[in-house]
Tab-separated table of C-alpha atoms and ligand atoms in Angstrom:
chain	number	residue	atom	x	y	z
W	48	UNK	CA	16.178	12.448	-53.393
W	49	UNK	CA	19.574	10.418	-53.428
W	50	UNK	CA	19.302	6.991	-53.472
W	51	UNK	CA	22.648	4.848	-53.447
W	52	UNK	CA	23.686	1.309	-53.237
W	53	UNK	CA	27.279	1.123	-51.162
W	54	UNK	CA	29.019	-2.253	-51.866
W	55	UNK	CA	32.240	-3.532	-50.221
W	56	UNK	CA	33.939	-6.627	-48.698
W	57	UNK	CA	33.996	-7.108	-45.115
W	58	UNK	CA	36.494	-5.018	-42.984
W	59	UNK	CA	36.257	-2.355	-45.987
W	60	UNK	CA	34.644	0.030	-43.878
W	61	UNK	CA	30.618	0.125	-45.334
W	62	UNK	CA	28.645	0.683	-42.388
W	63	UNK	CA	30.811	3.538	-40.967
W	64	UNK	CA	31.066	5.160	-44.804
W	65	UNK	CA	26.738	4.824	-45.184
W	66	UNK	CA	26.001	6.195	-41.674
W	67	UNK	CA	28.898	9.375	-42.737
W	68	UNK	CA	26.461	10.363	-45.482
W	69	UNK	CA	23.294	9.173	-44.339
W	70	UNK	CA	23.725	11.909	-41.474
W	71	UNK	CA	24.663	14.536	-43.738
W	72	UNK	CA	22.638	13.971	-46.459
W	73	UNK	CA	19.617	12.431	-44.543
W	74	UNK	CA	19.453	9.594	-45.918
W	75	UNK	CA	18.050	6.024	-44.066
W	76	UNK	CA	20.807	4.085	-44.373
W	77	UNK	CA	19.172	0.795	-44.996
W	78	UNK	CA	21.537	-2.102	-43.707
W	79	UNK	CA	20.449	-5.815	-44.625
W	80	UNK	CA	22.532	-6.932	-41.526
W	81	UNK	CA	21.190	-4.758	-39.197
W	82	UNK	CA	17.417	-5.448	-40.009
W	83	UNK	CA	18.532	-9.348	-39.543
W	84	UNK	CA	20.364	-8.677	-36.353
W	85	UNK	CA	16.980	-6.397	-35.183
W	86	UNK	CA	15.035	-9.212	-35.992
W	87	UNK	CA	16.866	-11.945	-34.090
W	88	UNK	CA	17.150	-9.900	-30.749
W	89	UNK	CA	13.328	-8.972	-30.996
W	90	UNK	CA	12.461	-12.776	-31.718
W	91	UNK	CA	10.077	-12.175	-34.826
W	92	UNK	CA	9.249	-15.187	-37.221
W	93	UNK	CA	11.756	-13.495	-39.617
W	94	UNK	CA	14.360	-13.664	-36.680
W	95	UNK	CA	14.110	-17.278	-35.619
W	96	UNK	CA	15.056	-17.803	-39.925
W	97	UNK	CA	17.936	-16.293	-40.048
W	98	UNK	CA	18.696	-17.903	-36.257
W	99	UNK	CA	17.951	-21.497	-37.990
W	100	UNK	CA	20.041	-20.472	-41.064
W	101	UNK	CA	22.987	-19.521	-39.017
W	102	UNK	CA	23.162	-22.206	-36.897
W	103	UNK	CA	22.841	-24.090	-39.288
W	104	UNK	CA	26.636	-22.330	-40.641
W	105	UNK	CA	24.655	-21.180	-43.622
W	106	UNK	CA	24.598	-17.869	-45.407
W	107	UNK	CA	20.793	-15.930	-44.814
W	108	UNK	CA	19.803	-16.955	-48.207
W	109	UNK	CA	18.956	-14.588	-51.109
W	110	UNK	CA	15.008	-14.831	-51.166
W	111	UNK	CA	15.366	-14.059	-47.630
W	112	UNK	CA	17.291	-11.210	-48.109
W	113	UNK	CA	15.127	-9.744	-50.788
W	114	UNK	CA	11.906	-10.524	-49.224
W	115	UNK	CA	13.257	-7.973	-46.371
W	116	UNK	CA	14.588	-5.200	-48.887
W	117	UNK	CA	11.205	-5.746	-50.700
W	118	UNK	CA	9.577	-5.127	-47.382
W	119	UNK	CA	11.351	-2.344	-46.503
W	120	UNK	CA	11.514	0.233	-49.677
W	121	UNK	CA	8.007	-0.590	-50.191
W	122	UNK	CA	7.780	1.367	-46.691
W	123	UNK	CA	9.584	3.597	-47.584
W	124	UNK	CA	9.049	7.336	-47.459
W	125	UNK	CA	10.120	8.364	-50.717
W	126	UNK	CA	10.309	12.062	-49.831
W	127	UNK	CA	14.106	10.892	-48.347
W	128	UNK	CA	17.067	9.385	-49.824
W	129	UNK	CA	18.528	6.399	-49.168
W	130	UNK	CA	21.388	4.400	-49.000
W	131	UNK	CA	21.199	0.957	-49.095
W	132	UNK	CA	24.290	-1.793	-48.008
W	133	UNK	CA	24.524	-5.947	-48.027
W	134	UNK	CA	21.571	-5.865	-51.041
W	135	UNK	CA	21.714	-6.692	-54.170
W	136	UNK	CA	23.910	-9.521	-53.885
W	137	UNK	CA	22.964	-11.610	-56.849
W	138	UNK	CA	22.605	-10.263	-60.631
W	139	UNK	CA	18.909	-11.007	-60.352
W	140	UNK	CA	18.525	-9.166	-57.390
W	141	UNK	CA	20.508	-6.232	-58.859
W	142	UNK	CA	18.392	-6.471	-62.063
W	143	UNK	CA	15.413	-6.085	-60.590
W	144	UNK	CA	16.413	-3.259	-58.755
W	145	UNK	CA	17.540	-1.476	-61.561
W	146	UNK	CA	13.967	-2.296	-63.100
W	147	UNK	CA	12.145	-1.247	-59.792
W	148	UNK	CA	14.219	1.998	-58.244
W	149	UNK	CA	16.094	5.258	-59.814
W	150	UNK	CA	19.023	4.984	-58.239
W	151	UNK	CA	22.142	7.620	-58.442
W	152	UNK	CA	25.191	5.609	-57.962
W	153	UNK	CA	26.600	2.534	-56.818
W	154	UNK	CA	29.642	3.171	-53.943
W	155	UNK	CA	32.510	0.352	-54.731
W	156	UNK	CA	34.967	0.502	-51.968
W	157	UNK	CA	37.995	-1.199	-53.516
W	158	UNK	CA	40.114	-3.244	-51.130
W	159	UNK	CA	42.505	-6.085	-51.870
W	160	UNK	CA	42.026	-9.251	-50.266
W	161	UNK	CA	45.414	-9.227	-48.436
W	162	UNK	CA	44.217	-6.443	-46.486
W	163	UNK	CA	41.308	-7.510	-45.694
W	164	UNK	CA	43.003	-9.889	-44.215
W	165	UNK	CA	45.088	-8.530	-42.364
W	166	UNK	CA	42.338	-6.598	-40.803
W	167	UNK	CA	40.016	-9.163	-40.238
W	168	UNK	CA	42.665	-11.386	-38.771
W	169	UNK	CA	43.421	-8.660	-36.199
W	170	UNK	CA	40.311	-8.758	-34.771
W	171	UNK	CA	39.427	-10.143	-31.439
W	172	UNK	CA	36.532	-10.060	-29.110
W	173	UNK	CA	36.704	-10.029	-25.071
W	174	UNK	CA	35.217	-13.145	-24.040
W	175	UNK	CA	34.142	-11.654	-20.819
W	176	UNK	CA	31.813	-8.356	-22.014
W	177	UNK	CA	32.265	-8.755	-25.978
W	178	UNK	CA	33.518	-5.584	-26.814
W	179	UNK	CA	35.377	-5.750	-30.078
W	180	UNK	CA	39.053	-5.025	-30.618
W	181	UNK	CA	41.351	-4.321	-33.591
W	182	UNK	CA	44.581	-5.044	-32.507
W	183	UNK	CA	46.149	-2.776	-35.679
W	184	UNK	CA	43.564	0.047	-34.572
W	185	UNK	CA	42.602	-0.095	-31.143
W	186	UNK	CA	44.679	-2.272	-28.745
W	187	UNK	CA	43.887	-2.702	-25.199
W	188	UNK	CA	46.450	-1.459	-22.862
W	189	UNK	CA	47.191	-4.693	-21.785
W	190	UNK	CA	47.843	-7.627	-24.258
W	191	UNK	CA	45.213	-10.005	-24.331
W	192	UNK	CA	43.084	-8.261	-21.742
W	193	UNK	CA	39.780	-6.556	-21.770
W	194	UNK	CA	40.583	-2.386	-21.001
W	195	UNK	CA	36.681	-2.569	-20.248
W	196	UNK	CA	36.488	-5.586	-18.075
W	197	UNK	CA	39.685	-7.273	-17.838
W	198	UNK	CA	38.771	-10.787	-20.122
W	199	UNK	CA	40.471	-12.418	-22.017
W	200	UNK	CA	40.504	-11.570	-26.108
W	201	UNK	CA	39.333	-13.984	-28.529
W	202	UNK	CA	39.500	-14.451	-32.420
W	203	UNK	CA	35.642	-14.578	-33.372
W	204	UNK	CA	34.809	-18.051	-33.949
W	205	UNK	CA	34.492	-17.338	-37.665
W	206	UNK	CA	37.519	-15.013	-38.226
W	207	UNK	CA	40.177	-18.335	-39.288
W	208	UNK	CA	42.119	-17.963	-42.213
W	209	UNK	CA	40.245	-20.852	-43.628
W	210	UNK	CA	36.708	-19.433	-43.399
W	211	UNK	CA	37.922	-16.198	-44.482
W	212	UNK	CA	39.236	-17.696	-47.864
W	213	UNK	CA	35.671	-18.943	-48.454
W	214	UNK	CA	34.114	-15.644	-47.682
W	215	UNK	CA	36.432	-13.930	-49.562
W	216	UNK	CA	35.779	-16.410	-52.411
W	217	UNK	CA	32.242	-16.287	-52.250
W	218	UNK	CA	32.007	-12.263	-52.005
W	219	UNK	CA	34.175	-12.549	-55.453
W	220	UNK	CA	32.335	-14.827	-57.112
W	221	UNK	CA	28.217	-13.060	-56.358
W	222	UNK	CA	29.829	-9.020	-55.797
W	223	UNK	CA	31.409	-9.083	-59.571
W	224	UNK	CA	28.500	-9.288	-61.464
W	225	UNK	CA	26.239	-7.401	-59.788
W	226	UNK	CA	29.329	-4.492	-59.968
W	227	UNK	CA	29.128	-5.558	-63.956
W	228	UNK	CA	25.324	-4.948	-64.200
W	229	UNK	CA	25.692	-1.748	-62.813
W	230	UNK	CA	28.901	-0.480	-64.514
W	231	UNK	CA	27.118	-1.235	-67.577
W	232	UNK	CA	24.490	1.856	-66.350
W	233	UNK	CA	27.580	3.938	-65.562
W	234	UNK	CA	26.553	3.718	-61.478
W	235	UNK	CA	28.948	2.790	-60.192
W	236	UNK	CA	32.177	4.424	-58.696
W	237	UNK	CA	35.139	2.807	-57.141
W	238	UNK	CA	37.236	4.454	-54.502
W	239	UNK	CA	39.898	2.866	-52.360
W	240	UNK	CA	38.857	2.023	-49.042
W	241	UNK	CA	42.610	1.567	-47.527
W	242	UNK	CA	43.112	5.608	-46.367
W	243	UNK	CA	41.377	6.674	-43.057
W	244	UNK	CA	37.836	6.828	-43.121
W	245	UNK	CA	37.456	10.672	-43.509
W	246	UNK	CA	39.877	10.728	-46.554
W	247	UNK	CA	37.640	7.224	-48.048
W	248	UNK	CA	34.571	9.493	-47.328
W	249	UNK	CA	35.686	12.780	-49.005
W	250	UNK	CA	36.956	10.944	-52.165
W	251	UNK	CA	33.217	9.407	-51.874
W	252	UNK	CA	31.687	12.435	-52.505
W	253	UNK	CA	34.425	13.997	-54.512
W	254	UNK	CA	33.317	11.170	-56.610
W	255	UNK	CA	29.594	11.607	-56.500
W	256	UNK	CA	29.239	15.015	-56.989
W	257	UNK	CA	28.215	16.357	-53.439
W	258	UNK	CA	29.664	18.653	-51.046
W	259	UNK	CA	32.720	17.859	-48.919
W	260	UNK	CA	32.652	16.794	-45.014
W	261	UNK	CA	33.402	19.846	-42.926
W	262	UNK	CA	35.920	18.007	-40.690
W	263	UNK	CA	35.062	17.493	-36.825
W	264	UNK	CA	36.555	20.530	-34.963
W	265	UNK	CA	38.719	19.609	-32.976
W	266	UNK	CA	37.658	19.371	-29.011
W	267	UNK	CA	38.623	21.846	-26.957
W	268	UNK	CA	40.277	21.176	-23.721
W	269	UNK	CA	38.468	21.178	-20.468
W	270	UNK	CA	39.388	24.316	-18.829
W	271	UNK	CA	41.053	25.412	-21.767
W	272	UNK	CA	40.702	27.772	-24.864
W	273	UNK	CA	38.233	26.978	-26.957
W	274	UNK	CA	39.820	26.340	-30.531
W	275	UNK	CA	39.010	29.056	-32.348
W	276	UNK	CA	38.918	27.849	-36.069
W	277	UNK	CA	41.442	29.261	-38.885
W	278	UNK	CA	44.972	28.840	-37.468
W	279	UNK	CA	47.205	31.466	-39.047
W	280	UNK	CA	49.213	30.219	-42.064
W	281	UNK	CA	47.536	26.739	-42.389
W	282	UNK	CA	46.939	25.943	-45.549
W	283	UNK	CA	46.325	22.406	-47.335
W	284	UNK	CA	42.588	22.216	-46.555
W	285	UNK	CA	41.841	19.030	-47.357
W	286	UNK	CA	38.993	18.286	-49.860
W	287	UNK	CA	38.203	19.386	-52.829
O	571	LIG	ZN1	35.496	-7.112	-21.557
């Protein structure tokens, strides 16, 4: 069974890269910050931490964090794969790992702080129904408005220039060693993360070893002719 760590700074694209090859590989994609944000919404003990903790303008502390990923490989069904993103985050945490679980590779997706930057700083969120926005990828049809409800779009509290500098410090300062501890094994395998996310994903598993994506077909018109695969003369399939 594969089992894979995926590492990468905010805004570099993680979650949408795991779930892309937990589908096709079935694999539980095991994300730390979606067990903490199931937690808080269902109110568990573990929940009202991470609620204190964040209130408090803190970072969900490492014991925390590994007390969860603890919990949740020793549930888990070893007959499937994994892939596991936001853990380890400290070179203990990545040690131990190594001691307790085969794994097959480490995913490093590579992206330089000025872009993530510039993403991050385009974000905004519609202070009316919070639906997110990118205003590089996906901006409303009117500027400043909501296309869903018609509020008005916010930075997220957190998304400053200021706090990102400490983020981005921070993620420096734990991410680099735990990348050295596994580079060390020969895990781990970088791949830029600025392309679009299918070209990130095929150089992914160009890089791994497995089989590439078969791309989305395209969606046919309503009403109109299906599209009916190989158009004549096209060549340049991507992949590979
Ligand atoms: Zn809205």
């Amino acid at each position: 069974m594969r089992k894979y760590v995926i590492m990468g700074v905010q805004g570099s694209g993680k979650g949408t890269q795991a779930t892309m090859l937990s589908e096709d590989f079935d694999l539980v994609h095991i994300s730390v910050g979606d067990m903490f944000r199931w937690n808080v919404q269902r109110h568990t003990k573990l929940g009202a931490q991470v609620r204190r903790t964040m209130a408090a303008g803190e970072l969900v502390g490492d014991d925390l964090v590994e007390g969860v990923v603890k919990a949740t490989l020793a549930e888990h069904d070893w007959n499937f794969g994994f892939i596991i993103d936001g853990f380890p985050r400290n070179e203990r945490q990545a040690e131990f790992f190594l001691e307790s679980y085969d794994i097959d590779g480490v995913i490093h997706l590579d992206m330089p702080d000025s872009e993530v930057r510039r993403r991050v700083l385009a974000r905004r969120l519609c202070s009316g129904c919070g639906m997110d926005y990118n205003l590089l990828a996906s901006s409303p049809r009117v500027a400043g408005k909501c296309d869903v409800c018609g509020g008005e779009l916010i930075p997220r509290e957190d998304d400053t220039e200021e706090a990102l500098a400490v983020r981005l410090r921070d993620y420096h300062q734990k991410t680099n060693p735990v990348l050295d501890i596994f580079r060390r094994k020969e895990y781990v395998i970088t791949v830029d993360a600025r392309p679009g996310k299918e070209i990130v994903q095929q150089a992914i598993r160009a890089k791994l070893g497995l089989p590439p994506r078969e791309l989305p077909m395209p969606v046919p018109d309503r009403g109109g002719q299906p599209a009916s695969g190989g158009e004549p003369g096209a060549g340049g399939q991507p992949g590979g």
